[in-house]
C-alpha positions as MATLAB code, in Angstrom:
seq = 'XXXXXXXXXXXXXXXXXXXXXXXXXXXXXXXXXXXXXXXXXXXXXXXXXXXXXXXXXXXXXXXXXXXXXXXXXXXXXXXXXXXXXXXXXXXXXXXXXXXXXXXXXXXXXXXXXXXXXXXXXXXXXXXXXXXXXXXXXXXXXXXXXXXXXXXXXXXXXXXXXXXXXXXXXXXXXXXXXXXXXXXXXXXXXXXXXXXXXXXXXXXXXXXXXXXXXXXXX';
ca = [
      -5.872   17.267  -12.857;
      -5.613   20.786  -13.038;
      -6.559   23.633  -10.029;
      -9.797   24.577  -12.563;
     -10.908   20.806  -13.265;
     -10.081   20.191   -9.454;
     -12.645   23.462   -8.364;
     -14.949   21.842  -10.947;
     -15.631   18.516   -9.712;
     -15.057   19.425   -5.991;
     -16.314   21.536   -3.551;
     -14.945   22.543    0.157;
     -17.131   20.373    1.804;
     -16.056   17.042   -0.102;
     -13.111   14.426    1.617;
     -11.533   14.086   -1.883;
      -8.652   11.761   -0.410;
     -11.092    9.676    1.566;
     -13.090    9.020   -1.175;
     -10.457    7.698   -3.599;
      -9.247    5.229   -0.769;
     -13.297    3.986    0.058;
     -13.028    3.436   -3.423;
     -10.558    0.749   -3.371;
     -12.264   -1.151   -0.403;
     -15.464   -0.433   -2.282;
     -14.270   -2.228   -5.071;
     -13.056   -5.327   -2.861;
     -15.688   -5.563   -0.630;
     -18.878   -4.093   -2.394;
     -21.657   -3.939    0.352;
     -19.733   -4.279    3.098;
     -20.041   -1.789    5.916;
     -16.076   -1.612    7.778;
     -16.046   -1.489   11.598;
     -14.244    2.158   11.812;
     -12.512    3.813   14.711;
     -12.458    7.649   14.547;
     -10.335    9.494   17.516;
     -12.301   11.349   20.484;
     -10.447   14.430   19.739;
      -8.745   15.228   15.998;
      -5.531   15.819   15.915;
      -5.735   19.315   14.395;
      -7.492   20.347   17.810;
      -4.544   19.017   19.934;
      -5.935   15.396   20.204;
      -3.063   12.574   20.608;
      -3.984   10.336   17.136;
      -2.556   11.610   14.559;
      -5.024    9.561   11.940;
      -8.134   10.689   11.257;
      -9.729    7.118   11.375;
      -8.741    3.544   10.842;
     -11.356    0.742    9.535;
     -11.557   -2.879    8.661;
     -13.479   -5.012    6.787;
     -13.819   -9.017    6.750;
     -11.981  -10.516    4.009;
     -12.968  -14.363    3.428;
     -10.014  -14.401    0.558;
      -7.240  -17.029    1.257;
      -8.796  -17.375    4.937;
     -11.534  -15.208    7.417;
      -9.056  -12.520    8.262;
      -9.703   -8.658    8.873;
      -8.316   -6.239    6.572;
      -7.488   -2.541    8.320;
      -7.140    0.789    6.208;
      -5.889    3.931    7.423;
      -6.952    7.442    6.762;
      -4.829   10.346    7.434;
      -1.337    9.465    5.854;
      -2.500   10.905    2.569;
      -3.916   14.173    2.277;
      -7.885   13.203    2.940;
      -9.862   16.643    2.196;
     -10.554   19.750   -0.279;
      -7.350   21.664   -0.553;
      -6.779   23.532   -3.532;
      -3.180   23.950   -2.696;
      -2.639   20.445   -2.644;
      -4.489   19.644   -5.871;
      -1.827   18.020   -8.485;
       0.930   17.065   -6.389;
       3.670   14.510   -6.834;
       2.909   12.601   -3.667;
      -0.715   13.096   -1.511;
       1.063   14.188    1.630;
       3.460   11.427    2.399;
       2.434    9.332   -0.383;
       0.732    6.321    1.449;
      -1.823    4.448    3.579;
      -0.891    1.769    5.757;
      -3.415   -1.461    5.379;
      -2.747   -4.567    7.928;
      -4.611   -7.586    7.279;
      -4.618   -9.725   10.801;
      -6.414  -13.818   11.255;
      -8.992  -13.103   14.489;
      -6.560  -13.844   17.934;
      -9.294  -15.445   20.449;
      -8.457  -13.314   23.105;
      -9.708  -10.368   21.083;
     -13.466  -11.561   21.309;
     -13.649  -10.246   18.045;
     -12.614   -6.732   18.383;
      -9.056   -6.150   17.241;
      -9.273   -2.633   18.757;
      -5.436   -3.091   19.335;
      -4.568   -3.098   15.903;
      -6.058    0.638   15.665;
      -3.482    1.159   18.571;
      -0.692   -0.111   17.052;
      -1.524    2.142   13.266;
      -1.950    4.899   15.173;
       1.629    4.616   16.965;
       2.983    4.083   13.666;
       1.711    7.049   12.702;
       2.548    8.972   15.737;
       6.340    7.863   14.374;
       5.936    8.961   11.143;
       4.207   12.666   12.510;
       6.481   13.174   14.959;
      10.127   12.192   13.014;
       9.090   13.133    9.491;
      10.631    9.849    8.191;
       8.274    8.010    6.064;
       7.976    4.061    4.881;
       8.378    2.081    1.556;
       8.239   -1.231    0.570;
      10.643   -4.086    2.205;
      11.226   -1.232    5.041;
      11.146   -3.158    8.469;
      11.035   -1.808   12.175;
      11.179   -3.244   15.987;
       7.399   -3.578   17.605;
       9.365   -3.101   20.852;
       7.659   -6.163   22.635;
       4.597   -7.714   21.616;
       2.499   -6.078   18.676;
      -0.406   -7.105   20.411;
      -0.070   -5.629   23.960;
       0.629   -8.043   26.856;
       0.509  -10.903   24.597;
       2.498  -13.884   24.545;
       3.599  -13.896   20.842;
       6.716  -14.517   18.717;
       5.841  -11.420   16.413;
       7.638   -8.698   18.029;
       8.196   -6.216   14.693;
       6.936   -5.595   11.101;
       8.165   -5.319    7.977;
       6.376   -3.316    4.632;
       4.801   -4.584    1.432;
       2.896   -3.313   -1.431;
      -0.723   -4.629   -0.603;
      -1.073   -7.625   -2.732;
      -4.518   -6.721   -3.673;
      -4.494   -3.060   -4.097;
      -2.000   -0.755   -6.663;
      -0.651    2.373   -6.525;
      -3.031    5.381   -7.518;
      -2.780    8.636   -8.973;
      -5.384   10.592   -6.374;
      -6.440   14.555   -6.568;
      -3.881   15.373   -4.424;
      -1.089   12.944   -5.674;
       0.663    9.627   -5.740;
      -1.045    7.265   -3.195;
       0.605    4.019   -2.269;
      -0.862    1.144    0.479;
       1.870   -0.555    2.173;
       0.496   -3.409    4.032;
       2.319   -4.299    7.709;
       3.525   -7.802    8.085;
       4.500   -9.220   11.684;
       7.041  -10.660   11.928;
       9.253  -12.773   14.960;
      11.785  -11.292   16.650;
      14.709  -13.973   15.125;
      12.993  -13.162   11.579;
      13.875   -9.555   12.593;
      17.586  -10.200   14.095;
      18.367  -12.628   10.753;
      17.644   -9.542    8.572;
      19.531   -6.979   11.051;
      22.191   -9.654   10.991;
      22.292   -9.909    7.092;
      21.101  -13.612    6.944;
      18.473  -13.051    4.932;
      17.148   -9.911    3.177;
      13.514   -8.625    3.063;
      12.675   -9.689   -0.125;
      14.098  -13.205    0.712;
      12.082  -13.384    3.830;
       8.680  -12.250    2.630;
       9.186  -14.648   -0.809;
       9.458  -17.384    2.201;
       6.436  -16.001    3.684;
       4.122  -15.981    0.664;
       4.998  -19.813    0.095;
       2.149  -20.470    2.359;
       0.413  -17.148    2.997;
       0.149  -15.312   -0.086;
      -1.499  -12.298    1.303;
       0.799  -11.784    4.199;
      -1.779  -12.124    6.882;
      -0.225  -11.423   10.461;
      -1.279  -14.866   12.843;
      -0.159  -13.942   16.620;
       0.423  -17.455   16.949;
       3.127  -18.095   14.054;
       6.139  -18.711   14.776;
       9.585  -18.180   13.310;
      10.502  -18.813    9.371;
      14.092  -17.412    8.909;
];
């Protein structure tokens, strides 16, 4: 898309990048209003989130799980200097689809916590993710829980593909929690990432995160 097509079909007050990713949960849930979470304070007026917003919708596919998007990795509004680029600022959203944990009462609100401190990672160091990357939760991913999955690993979402946005290249790398000896056997070269999510998908082909699975490696 050129600057001149890009000034055509949008105007200052549109959320060009926010659109093209509604589209994607438009197309798998049509109807469906998400749950979203929006910060108090933005983080261009000094607020602590760095994401604009996070949402979720209720998936029924494979089993009732809850499917989180993020919005504020990518570049989200009109910017005519950031029209045609190679990658929409760092070139991905982070989705996270989790099975409902009782204690949550039906609002994973800690799951927003959790994208959010992944983000404040990515702001803060400038280092980005990509598929089969993997990372330490440092405890529990879920707060004060008693839980085997102590740190994620990165996949492609199985359901959506890469996309060519306004702004750029536009990947959605799905978290996946994993246990903490799933995490040591790939630090300790036992298995690799690929191996271990291929092990994974046997019986969970969508990668949902369960707080009460326990280890596979």
């Amino acid at each position: 898309m050129t600057l001149e097509e890009y000034k055509k079909e949008f105007s200052e007050d549109d959320a060009v990048g926010w659109l093209e990713i509604d589209k994607e949960f438009d197309r798998l849930y049509p109807g469906q209003e998400p749950k979203h979470f929006a910060p108090a304070i933005s983080y261009m007026l000094g607020g602590d989130n760095p994401l604009d917003g996070v949402s979720y919708y209720e998936s029924k596919k494979q089993e009732d799980h809850y499917h989180f998007i993020t919005y504020g990795f990518s570049e989200l509004y009109y910017d005519e200097e950031k029209a045609n680029g190679d990658f929409s600022k760092w070139g991905f959203e982070l989705t996270f689809r989790l099975k409902p944990f009782e204690a949550d009462n039906e609002n994973p609100s800690w799951a927003v916590a959790l994208l959010q401190n992944i983000a404040k990672y990515v702001f803060s160091s400038g280092k980005w993710f990509e598929e089969f990357h993997y990372m330490p939760a440092n405890g529990p991913i879920r707060l004060g829980t008693e839980t085997d999955i102590t740190a994620l690993l990165f996949i492609n979402d199985p359901e959506i593909e890469k996309k060519q946005t306004p702004h750029g290249e536009v990947s959605f790398l799905q978290i996946v929690g994993i246990t903490g000896e799933e995490y040591n056997a790939i630090l300790e070269n036992q298995i690799t990432v690929e191996e271990l999510v291929d092990k994974l998908k046997e019986n969970n082909a969508l990668l949902i995160t369960d707080l009460n699975r326990k280890n596979k490696a």
